[in-house]
């Protein structure tokens, strides 16, 4: 997945499906140890110690992902979100980061995003790359907006994809533990334990608003038009109706 689409939301769902709704794992182990990042040295060390079935997280664009994935039986869940909301969420998160250059204003971050000058590169190239896996049986495309619209149906879809049949009680427990409030209250999932050397917790909170469509209140008309122009150019080759935000 690319940054800010709800990576940690889908990760929490996957972790809770793994434990059949038992929250003790997500409440006792930090999220980056449950499903480690493949692109960090620390994450890779953790992955080597994991037992099957294991789950990893990554923001890497497809062309930088280890090629062995494409010949393996590993399942890929790609979560996407309206890029207009991704910009807003990314801006607030970036303000807290001590490991990348911080934008001096929202306007500056907006420009960076449109030019792809943000960590992991262009949103448009990222999604265009991974969507090439569409239609493969080991690839599930899911969106932040769909999770919002019908969490139950989409958690069931994910558990089916992962080959785990949950009982109604187990499913209820997954749903209860992946709400915005439950994750915001869980210090193992809300990023409050990210060390201060990486993140300035006084600048913003990771579990910020957790809503879809807030860009309408945040982007100026000029920014909306500038965004639409780039979006139309870059997404021209993709079939209509693919994205819930269109
Ligand atoms: N359970 C739940 N429900 C609704 N929304 C949720 C949930 N968990 C995380 N979030 C929101 O996801 C946004 C962060 O995205 P990511 O997890 O992809 O961030 S990161 O790329 O891994 O840094 C960030 O969105 P914004 O609030 O719009 O900034 C989080 O609030």
XYZ file of N, CA and C and ligand atoms in Angstrom:
769
model
N 0.833 -1.207 0.000
C 0.000 0.000 0.000
C 0.864 1.252 0.000
N 0.325 2.339 -0.512
C 1.069 3.595 -0.466
C 0.691 4.351 0.812
N 1.463 5.350 1.206
C 1.180 5.981 2.501
C -0.208 6.628 2.635
N -0.723 6.582 3.823
C -1.949 7.254 4.318
C -3.290 6.785 3.787
N -3.436 5.585 3.258
C -4.753 5.165 2.796
C -5.528 4.381 3.846
N -4.949 4.148 5.028
C -5.604 3.289 6.011
C -4.823 1.996 6.192
N -3.521 2.081 5.942
C -2.628 0.915 6.100
C -2.835 0.250 7.458
N -2.825 1.097 8.489
C -2.897 0.542 9.843
C -4.276 -0.001 10.171
N -5.264 0.484 9.488
C -6.636 -0.038 9.678
C -6.715 -1.464 9.114
N -6.252 -1.632 7.887
C -6.348 -2.967 7.273
C -5.404 -3.946 7.989
N -4.283 -3.423 8.458
C -3.325 -4.251 9.203
C -3.997 -4.790 10.478
N -4.700 -3.912 11.177
C -5.391 -4.308 12.415
C -6.460 -5.374 12.095
N -7.158 -5.172 10.985
C -8.186 -6.140 10.570
C -7.540 -7.499 10.311
N -6.439 -7.487 9.574
C -5.743 -8.749 9.241
C -5.249 -9.430 10.531
N -4.676 -8.643 11.431
C -4.170 -9.209 12.692
C -5.297 -9.823 13.521
N -6.445 -9.163 13.540
C -7.569 -9.685 14.337
C -8.249 -10.875 13.673
N -8.200 -10.924 12.355
C -8.720 -12.121 11.670
C -7.806 -13.298 12.039
N -6.505 -13.019 12.076
C -5.519 -14.046 12.418
C -5.801 -14.647 13.801
N -6.201 -13.799 14.752
C -6.452 -14.299 16.112
C -7.936 -14.630 16.323
N -8.689 -14.648 15.249
C -10.134 -14.935 15.287
C -10.864 -14.017 16.271
N -10.481 -12.749 16.236
C -11.187 -11.748 17.038
C -10.661 -11.589 18.443
N -9.720 -12.432 18.848
C -9.146 -12.283 20.195
C -8.247 -11.040 20.203
N -8.572 -10.031 21.039
C -7.802 -8.775 20.979
C -6.476 -8.788 21.739
N -6.150 -9.906 22.421
C -4.979 -9.837 23.305
C -3.687 -9.523 22.533
N -3.540 -10.030 21.308
C -2.314 -9.762 20.528
C -2.227 -8.274 20.157
N -3.322 -7.730 19.584
C -3.247 -6.318 19.159
C -3.152 -5.364 20.347
N -3.509 -5.866 21.529
C -3.435 -4.991 22.713
C -2.121 -5.136 23.479
N -1.276 -6.083 23.040
C -0.036 -6.294 23.804
C 1.236 -6.153 22.956
N 1.089 -6.123 21.634
C 2.274 -6.018 20.759
C 2.063 -4.842 19.810
N 3.081 -3.988 19.645
C 2.905 -2.819 18.769
C 2.695 -3.261 17.315
N 1.933 -2.440 16.598
C 1.494 -2.845 15.255
C 2.664 -3.138 14.325
N 3.770 -2.386 14.461
C 4.891 -2.609 13.533
C 5.682 -3.866 13.857
N 5.358 -4.516 14.963
C 5.976 -5.829 15.217
C 5.046 -6.962 14.798
N 3.735 -6.681 14.760
C 2.772 -7.724 14.333
C 2.873 -7.993 12.835
N 2.922 -6.913 12.067
C 3.043 -7.024 10.601
C 4.169 -6.093 10.188
N 5.413 -6.559 10.304
C 6.552 -5.653 10.133
C 6.668 -5.080 8.710
N 7.339 -3.932 8.635
C 7.602 -3.285 7.346
C 8.734 -4.014 6.661
N 8.532 -4.411 5.421
C 9.628 -5.146 4.760
C 10.771 -4.213 4.370
N 10.478 -2.907 4.240
C 11.521 -2.009 3.730
C 12.419 -1.420 4.815
N 12.226 -1.817 6.072
C 13.127 -1.299 7.105
C 14.000 -2.443 7.624
N 15.249 -2.150 7.977
C 16.140 -3.205 8.491
C 15.539 -3.883 9.725
N 14.892 -3.085 10.601
C 14.296 -3.666 11.821
C 13.152 -4.607 11.444
N 12.348 -4.174 10.470
C 11.208 -4.979 10.034
C 11.676 -6.308 9.460
N 12.718 -6.241 8.649
C 13.223 -7.457 8.004
C 13.713 -8.467 9.042
N 14.378 -7.972 10.082
C 14.847 -8.859 11.156
C 13.662 -9.554 11.834
N 12.587 -8.792 12.075
C 11.398 -9.362 12.727
C 10.743 -10.412 11.836
N 10.686 -10.112 10.536
C 10.054 -11.034 9.588
C 10.763 -12.393 9.606
N 12.095 -12.338 9.689
C 12.873 -13.588 9.677
C 12.505 -14.479 10.857
N 12.061 -13.854 11.961
C 11.746 -14.632 13.166
C 10.286 -15.087 13.202
N 9.458 -14.550 12.299
C 8.016 -14.871 12.359
C 7.724 -16.300 11.928
N 6.598 -16.785 12.458
C 6.152 -18.120 12.035
C 4.963 -17.959 11.090
N 4.770 -18.924 10.203
C 3.624 -18.857 9.279
C 2.326 -19.108 10.030
N 1.191 -18.567 9.606
C 1.075 -17.603 8.511
C 1.423 -16.202 8.996
N 2.229 -15.511 8.208
C 2.690 -14.184 8.645
C 2.198 -13.096 7.699
N 2.167 -11.896 8.226
C 1.759 -10.782 7.371
C 2.786 -9.672 7.476
N 3.034 -9.025 6.353
C 3.983 -7.917 6.299
C 3.255 -6.678 5.796
N 3.894 -5.549 6.013
C 3.361 -4.300 5.485
C 4.418 -3.647 4.612
N 3.966 -2.920 3.608
C 4.925 -2.194 2.787
C 4.264 -1.015 2.099
N 5.031 0.038 1.932
C 4.579 1.174 1.124
C 5.318 1.190 -0.223
N 6.126 0.178 -0.490
C 6.969 0.242 -1.686
C 6.163 0.257 -2.975
N 6.609 1.044 -3.947
C 5.989 0.933 -5.265
C 6.348 -0.426 -5.874
N 5.502 -0.896 -6.780
C 5.655 -2.254 -7.295
C 7.063 -2.532 -7.859
N 7.619 -1.551 -8.562
C 8.908 -1.822 -9.219
C 10.050 -1.999 -8.228
N 9.859 -1.584 -6.976
C 10.923 -1.754 -5.978
C 10.666 -2.950 -5.065
N 9.526 -3.603 -5.249
C 9.171 -4.729 -4.377
C 10.003 -5.959 -4.775
N 10.414 -6.797 -3.790
C 11.178 -8.001 -4.161
C 10.426 -8.818 -5.223
N 11.134 -9.153 -6.289
C 10.488 -9.820 -7.436
C 9.927 -11.195 -7.081
N 10.475 -11.814 -6.024
C 10.003 -13.162 -5.659
C 8.508 -13.156 -5.348
N 7.958 -11.991 -4.970
C 6.522 -11.925 -4.660
C 5.693 -12.398 -5.852
N 6.151 -12.034 -7.043
C 5.305 -12.249 -8.217
C 5.293 -13.700 -8.703
N 6.153 -14.522 -8.115
C 6.108 -15.942 -8.468
C 5.713 -16.773 -7.238
N 5.449 -16.099 -6.122
C 5.117 -16.833 -4.900
C 3.594 -16.951 -4.760
N 3.174 -17.680 -3.719
C 1.737 -17.813 -3.470
C 1.254 -16.776 -2.462
N 2.128 -15.849 -2.093
C 1.763 -14.826 -1.091
C 0.540 -14.043 -1.572
N -0.307 -13.688 -0.620
C -1.498 -12.912 -0.962
C -1.209 -11.425 -0.725
N -1.706 -10.619 -1.618
C -1.469 -9.177 -1.535
C -2.798 -8.457 -1.355
N -2.872 -7.633 -0.299
C -4.046 -6.770 -0.124
C -3.571 -5.343 -0.333
N -4.119 -4.689 -1.325
C -3.723 -3.304 -1.626
C -4.857 -2.389 -1.211
N -4.585 -1.511 -0.240
C -5.626 -0.570 0.191
C -5.362 0.794 -0.438
N -6.445 1.388 -0.928
C -6.314 2.700 -1.565
C -7.355 3.646 -0.950
N -7.154 4.943 -1.176
C -8.037 5.958 -0.597
C -8.077 7.146 -1.538
N -9.181 7.864 -1.498
C -9.277 9.067 -2.324
C -7.999 9.894 -2.126
N -7.250 10.107 -3.215
C -5.961 10.796 -3.050
C -6.096 12.200 -2.472
N -7.269 12.804 -2.625
C -7.455 14.151 -2.055
C -7.392 14.069 -0.518
N -7.993 13.007 0.040
C -7.904 12.805 1.495
C -6.510 12.338 1.909
N -5.849 11.596 1.000
C -4.482 11.143 1.286
C -3.563 12.360 1.469
N -3.785 13.386 0.650
C -2.945 14.591 0.755
C -3.104 15.226 2.145
N -4.356 15.355 2.570
C -4.609 16.023 3.868
C -4.005 15.192 5.009
N -4.292 13.897 4.982
C -3.789 13.027 6.038
C -2.260 13.042 6.043
N -1.679 12.951 4.844
C -0.218 12.935 4.716
C 0.411 14.211 5.229
N -0.226 15.324 4.948
C 0.319 16.609 5.407
C 0.431 16.631 6.936
N -0.656 16.234 7.598
C -0.643 16.285 9.064
C 0.383 15.308 9.647
N 0.479 14.128 9.015
C 1.439 13.137 9.517
C 2.877 13.642 9.300
N 3.102 14.264 8.140
C 4.440 14.761 7.819
C 4.936 15.800 8.808
N 4.006 16.567 9.339
C 4.404 17.605 10.294
C 5.061 16.982 11.519
N 4.655 15.741 11.816
C 5.160 15.097 13.032
C 6.500 14.388 12.806
N 6.802 14.096 11.536
C 7.956 13.237 11.261
C 9.288 13.950 11.422
N 10.223 13.255 12.060
C 11.552 13.848 12.220
C 12.537 13.201 11.246
N 12.046 12.246 10.438
C 12.968 11.515 9.560
C 12.863 11.956 8.106
N 11.971 12.893 7.810
C 11.891 13.425 6.438
C 11.835 14.950 6.529
N 11.980 15.578 5.376
C 11.885 17.039 5.335
C 10.438 17.436 5.634
N 10.252 18.414 6.495
C 8.884 18.831 6.828
C 8.427 19.958 5.913
N 7.169 19.890 5.465
C 6.663 20.988 4.637
C 6.476 22.234 5.490
N 6.726 23.403 4.895
C 6.554 24.633 5.678
C 5.092 25.057 5.701
N 4.296 24.547 4.746
C 2.869 24.909 4.715
C 2.114 23.803 3.981
N 0.772 23.838 4.087
C -0.023 22.860 3.343
C 0.179 23.057 1.844
N 0.252 24.322 1.415
C 0.430 24.628 -0.014
C 1.694 23.959 -0.545
N 2.739 24.011 0.262
C 3.998 23.412 -0.177
C 3.857 21.884 -0.292
N 3.226 21.272 0.706
C 3.050 19.812 0.660
C 2.179 19.396 -0.534
N 1.149 20.186 -0.795
C 0.253 19.922 -1.916
C 1.054 19.875 -3.238
N 1.947 20.825 -3.398
C 2.789 20.859 -4.605
C 3.700 19.630 -4.661
N 4.299 19.306 -3.547
C 5.186 18.127 -3.478
C 4.402 16.882 -3.915
N 3.175 16.758 -3.381
C 2.371 15.566 -3.661
C 2.082 15.464 -5.164
N 1.663 16.578 -5.758
C 1.322 16.529 -7.187
C 2.537 16.165 -8.035
N 3.717 16.593 -7.597
C 4.937 16.286 -8.364
C 5.546 14.945 -7.967
N 4.974 14.298 -6.960
C 5.504 12.999 -6.523
C 6.751 13.127 -5.667
N 6.982 14.332 -5.129
C 8.177 14.555 -4.310
C 7.875 14.293 -2.838
N 7.365 13.115 -2.561
C 7.011 12.704 -1.203
C 7.561 11.288 -0.997
N 7.717 10.856 0.259
C 8.250 9.499 0.466
C 7.458 8.450 -0.327
N 8.161 7.537 -0.947
C 7.610 6.457 -1.790
C 7.134 6.945 -3.156
N 7.330 8.238 -3.426
C 7.104 8.739 -4.783
C 5.668 9.060 -5.115
N 5.411 9.117 -6.413
C 4.126 9.592 -6.920
C 2.975 8.641 -6.586
N 1.911 9.198 -6.021
C 0.694 8.405 -5.752
C 0.191 7.785 -7.048
N 0.226 8.565 -8.125
C -0.345 8.113 -9.402
C 0.448 6.915 -9.952
N 1.773 6.993 -9.861
C 2.601 5.885 -10.363
C 2.433 4.659 -9.469
N 2.289 4.903 -8.161
C 2.180 3.799 -7.208
C 0.933 2.975 -7.499
N -0.175 3.655 -7.618
C -1.437 2.941 -7.819
C -1.473 2.319 -9.218
N -0.960 3.066 -10.193
C -0.917 2.530 -11.569
C -0.098 1.247 -11.631
N 0.986 1.204 -10.865
C 1.834 0.007 -10.845
C 1.115 -1.182 -10.227
N 0.659 -1.023 -8.997
C 0.066 -2.168 -8.280
C -1.237 -2.637 -8.908
N -1.953 -1.739 -9.553
C -3.220 -2.174 -10.172
C -2.996 -3.128 -11.343
N -1.752 -3.255 -11.768
C -1.471 -4.258 -12.811
C -1.742 -5.668 -12.289
N -1.817 -5.817 -10.973
C -2.099 -7.152 -10.406
C -3.596 -7.450 -10.354
N -4.414 -6.469 -10.738
C -5.865 -6.640 -10.707
C -6.278 -7.896 -11.473
N -7.194 -8.666 -10.889
C -7.679 -9.860 -11.591
C -6.921 -11.119 -11.184
N -5.725 -10.974 -10.603
C -4.982 -12.155 -10.134
C -5.661 -12.681 -8.868
N -5.663 -14.012 -8.727
C -6.427 -14.546 -7.588
C -5.776 -14.285 -6.233
N -4.481 -13.947 -6.229
C -3.826 -13.637 -4.946
C -3.773 -12.135 -4.668
N -4.615 -11.372 -5.357
C -4.600 -9.906 -5.183
C -5.990 -9.405 -4.803
N -6.057 -8.677 -3.677
C -7.338 -8.087 -3.260
C -7.186 -6.571 -3.183
N -8.058 -5.897 -3.916
C -8.054 -4.436 -3.921
C -9.180 -3.975 -3.012
N -8.858 -3.100 -2.080
C -9.875 -2.652 -1.137
C -9.666 -1.149 -0.906
N -10.720 -0.445 -0.562
C -10.532 0.997 -0.360
C -10.977 1.418 1.037
N -10.392 2.523 1.464
C -10.738 3.144 2.745
C -12.230 3.488 2.747
N -12.707 3.972 1.611
C -14.110 4.384 1.507
C -15.035 3.176 1.671
N -14.647 2.029 1.081
C -15.486 0.813 1.228
C -15.515 0.346 2.678
N -14.372 0.439 3.354
C -14.343 0.032 4.772
C -15.309 0.902 5.563
N -15.341 2.183 5.243
C -16.264 3.090 5.917
C -17.721 2.747 5.617
N -17.986 2.455 4.347
C -19.378 2.208 3.942
C -19.947 0.957 4.580
N -19.185 -0.115 4.604
C -19.691 -1.384 5.130
C -18.525 -2.198 5.695
N -18.208 -1.914 6.943
C -17.046 -2.556 7.558
C -17.251 -4.074 7.652
N -18.446 -4.474 8.058
C -18.726 -5.910 8.240
C -18.493 -6.688 6.942
N -19.127 -6.208 5.873
C -19.018 -6.928 4.589
C -17.569 -6.984 4.125
N -16.831 -5.902 4.376
C -15.448 -5.880 3.884
C -14.493 -6.684 4.756
N -14.782 -6.765 6.061
C -13.962 -7.645 6.904
C -14.222 -9.101 6.488
N -15.463 -9.393 6.174
C -15.775 -10.756 5.698
C -15.057 -11.057 4.387
N -15.012 -10.052 3.519
C -14.324 -10.226 2.235
C -12.837 -10.518 2.462
N -12.230 -9.774 3.394
C -10.801 -9.978 3.681
C -10.575 -11.357 4.304
N -11.449 -11.751 5.226
C -11.227 -13.053 5.886
C -11.419 -14.202 4.890
N -12.359 -14.023 3.991
C -12.556 -15.047 2.943
C -11.311 -15.138 2.053
N -10.789 -13.966 1.685
C -9.585 -13.915 0.840
C -8.411 -14.606 1.536
N -8.340 -14.430 2.865
C -7.232 -15.032 3.617
C -7.496 -16.501 3.962
N -8.689 -16.974 3.636
C -9.023 -18.386 3.877
C -9.392 -18.683 5.314
N -9.896 -17.678 6.035
C -10.297 -17.886 7.436
C -11.803 -17.692 7.562
N -12.494 -18.748 7.984
C -13.947 -18.609 8.156
C -14.204 -18.240 9.610
N -14.731 -17.028 9.824
C -14.980 -16.572 11.193
C -16.407 -16.897 11.611
N -16.597 -17.239 12.895
C -17.960 -17.413 13.417
C -18.556 -16.013 13.601
N -19.883 -15.896 13.732
C -20.478 -14.559 13.933
C -19.896 -13.846 15.151
N -19.607 -14.587 16.226
C -19.043 -13.957 17.437
C -17.620 -13.446 17.161
N -16.839 -14.255 16.441
C -15.466 -13.837 16.124
C -15.484 -12.581 15.249
N -16.382 -12.590 14.281
C -16.497 -11.427 13.390
C -16.884 -10.179 14.196
N -17.842 -10.339 15.103
C -18.261 -9.198 15.939
C -17.078 -8.649 16.732
N -16.242 -9.543 17.229
C -15.106 -9.096 18.026
C -14.081 -8.366 17.155
N -13.865 -8.850 15.917
C -12.961 -8.122 15.009
C -13.509 -6.714 14.812
N -14.800 -6.619 14.504
C -15.415 -5.320 14.199
C -15.296 -4.360 15.385
N -15.518 -4.892 16.569
C -15.467 -4.066 17.788
C -14.065 -3.480 18.014
N -13.052 -4.245 17.641
C -11.686 -3.820 17.936
C -11.009 -3.022 16.824
N -11.686 -2.841 15.697
C -11.060 -2.072 14.603
C -11.769 -0.744 14.345
N -12.670 -0.353 15.244
C -13.301 0.963 15.065
C -12.227 2.034 15.285
N -12.500 3.221 14.770
C -11.557 4.333 14.933
C -11.259 4.550 16.420
N -12.316 4.552 17.230
C -12.130 4.823 18.659
C -11.325 3.721 19.342
N -11.630 2.459 18.998
C -10.893 1.348 19.636
C -9.410 1.440 19.303
N -9.094 1.771 18.052
C -7.676 1.861 17.667
C -7.020 3.106 18.255
N -7.787 4.184 18.348
C -7.242 5.415 18.944
C -6.910 5.197 20.428
N -7.730 4.361 21.086
C -7.516 4.097 22.519
C -6.454 3.026 22.772
N -6.059 2.314 21.714
C -5.099 1.221 21.890
C -3.675 1.732 21.643
N -2.884 1.834 22.690
C -1.547 2.414 22.519
C -0.630 1.546 21.647
N -0.995 0.295 21.432
C -0.206 -0.570 20.558
C -0.497 -0.279 19.077
N -1.557 0.484 18.833
C -1.970 0.751 17.454
C -2.018 2.230 17.098
N -1.985 3.106 18.112
C -2.219 4.531 17.817
C -0.942 5.347 17.603
N 0.206 4.683 17.498
C 1.503 5.321 17.207
C 2.062 6.136 18.376
N 1.374 6.144 19.522
C 1.898 6.945 20.634
C 3.219 6.366 21.151
N 3.499 5.090 20.822
C 4.748 4.481 21.286
C 5.893 4.616 20.278
N 5.620 5.304 19.146
C 6.726 5.569 18.203
C 7.715 6.486 18.928
N 9.004 6.102 18.970
C 9.965 6.897 19.735
C 10.019 8.359 19.272
N 10.256 9.242 20.244
C 10.325 10.694 19.972
C 11.389 11.047 18.936
N 12.412 10.207 18.780
C 13.441 10.550 17.780
C 12.884 10.450 16.360
N 11.775 9.710 16.176
C 11.167 9.597 14.839
C 10.003 10.559 14.649
N 9.276 10.821 15.736
C 8.015 11.550 15.605
C 7.857 12.576 16.711
N 7.382 13.773 16.333
C 7.092 14.791 17.348
C 5.596 14.702 17.666
N 5.288 14.048 18.767
C 3.887 13.783 19.095
C 3.090 15.040 19.446
N 3.798 16.139 19.685
C 3.058 17.360 20.050
C 2.454 18.023 18.807
N 2.935 17.666 17.586
C 2.496 18.373 16.371
C 1.168 17.870 15.814
N 0.905 16.590 15.921
C -0.371 16.013 15.438
C -0.498 14.606 15.969
N -1.706 14.086 15.852
C -1.970 12.748 16.364
C -2.185 11.822 15.161
N -1.621 10.626 15.191
C -1.739 9.725 14.041
C -3.202 9.359 13.759
N -3.931 8.960 14.797
C -5.359 8.658 14.628
C -6.060 10.022 14.666
N -6.092 10.710 13.555
C -6.444 12.132 13.508
C -7.948 12.320 13.437
N -8.548 12.123 12.243
C -9.994 12.314 12.091
C -10.693 11.026 11.691
N -10.028 10.258 10.826
C -10.585 8.962 10.425
C -11.891 9.049 9.654
N -12.023 10.065 8.804
C -13.258 10.167 8.009
C -12.921 10.237 6.515
N -13.949 9.991 5.703
C -13.767 10.048 4.246
C -14.416 11.329 3.717
N -13.740 11.978 2.790
C -14.341 13.127 2.101
C -14.049 14.477 2.731
N -13.133 14.510 3.701
C -12.844 15.772 4.384
C -12.144 16.780 3.459
N -11.592 16.285 2.339
C -10.898 17.188 1.403
C -11.811 18.325 0.950
N -13.135 18.049 0.930
C -14.071 19.090 0.456
C -14.006 20.333 1.350
N -13.690 20.123 2.639
C -13.594 21.255 3.568
C -12.191 21.837 3.644
N -11.240 21.139 3.045
C -9.839 21.535 3.259
C -9.166 22.126 2.024
N -9.538 21.630 0.829
C -8.856 22.108 -0.382
C -9.574 23.339 -0.932
N -8.806 24.334 -1.360
C -9.421 25.503 -1.991
C -9.930 25.083 -3.373
N -10.779 25.908 -3.970
C -11.293 25.595 -5.312
C -10.121 25.505 -6.295
N -9.166 26.409 -6.168
C -7.996 26.387 -7.066
C -7.203 25.088 -6.887
N -7.059 24.635 -5.644
C -6.327 23.371 -5.406
C -7.104 22.187 -5.992
N -8.433 22.218 -5.843
C -9.259 21.128 -6.400
C -9.088 21.072 -7.920
N -9.080 22.225 -8.543
C -8.942 22.257 -10.005
C -7.558 21.794 -10.439
N -6.548 22.254 -9.718
C -5.171 21.839 -10.055
C -5.034 20.326 -9.875
N -5.652 19.804 -8.816
C -5.575 18.369 -8.569
C -6.273 17.598 -9.690
N -7.491 18.043 -10.026
C -8.277 17.332 -11.048
C -7.537 17.268 -12.382
N -6.847 18.329 -12.704
C -6.125 18.379 -13.984
C -5.044 17.283 -14.009
N -4.265 17.209 -12.948
C -3.192 16.205 -12.893
C -3.811 14.799 -12.843
N -4.875 14.653 -12.040
C -5.524 13.340 -11.888
C -6.004 12.830 -13.249
N -6.682 13.718 -13.990
C -7.216 13.281 -15.288
C -6.108 12.876 -16.247
N -5.030 13.621 -16.241
C -3.904 13.282 -17.131
C -3.296 11.937 -16.750
N -3.028 11.777 -15.459
C -2.276 10.602 -15.006
C -3.110 9.328 -14.986
N -4.417 9.451 -14.796
C -5.248 8.262 -14.639
C -5.990 7.915 -15.933
N -5.649 8.613 -17.009
C -6.412 8.477 -18.257
C -6.526 7.024 -18.739
N -5.488 6.209 -18.536
C -5.501 4.853 -19.088
C -6.331 3.847 -18.308
N -6.822 4.220 -17.122
C -7.517 3.233 -16.277
C -9.025 3.227 -16.553
N -9.669 2.047 -16.453
C -11.096 1.982 -16.773
C -11.945 2.795 -15.793
N -13.046 3.388 -16.250
C -13.896 4.156 -15.335
C -14.597 3.231 -14.335
N -14.969 3.765 -13.186
C -15.718 2.976 -12.206
C -14.855 2.143 -11.292
N -13.535 2.283 -11.436
C -12.628 1.466 -10.628
C -12.523 1.978 -9.187
N -12.707 3.281 -9.027
C -12.474 3.895 -7.726
C -13.768 4.417 -7.109
N -14.016 4.111 -5.836
C -15.281 4.522 -5.213
C -15.427 6.036 -5.080
N -14.305 6.769 -5.162
C -14.392 8.225 -4.984
C -14.723 8.948 -6.271
N -14.812 8.204 -7.401
C -15.058 8.903 -8.680
C -16.529 9.145 -8.906
N -9.985 2.338 12.441
C -9.869 3.392 11.635
N -10.979 3.979 11.131
C -10.883 5.047 10.307
N -9.709 5.622 9.934
C -8.577 5.077 10.421
C -8.595 3.942 11.277
N -7.302 3.637 11.587
C -6.526 4.547 10.966
N -7.280 5.422 10.277
C -6.837 6.591 9.505
O -5.899 6.208 8.497
C -5.033 7.316 8.215
C -3.593 6.886 8.336
O -3.307 6.065 7.233
P -2.193 4.948 7.250
O -2.418 3.993 8.348
O -2.139 4.401 5.859
O -0.867 5.800 7.553
S 0.650 5.353 7.260
O 0.852 5.482 5.826
O 0.865 3.978 7.667
O 1.462 6.312 7.998
C -5.409 8.434 9.210
O -6.373 9.240 8.524
P -6.677 10.771 8.886
O -7.411 10.762 10.191
O -7.545 11.274 7.759
O -5.361 11.489 8.958
C -6.058 7.615 10.330
O -6.918 8.358 11.167
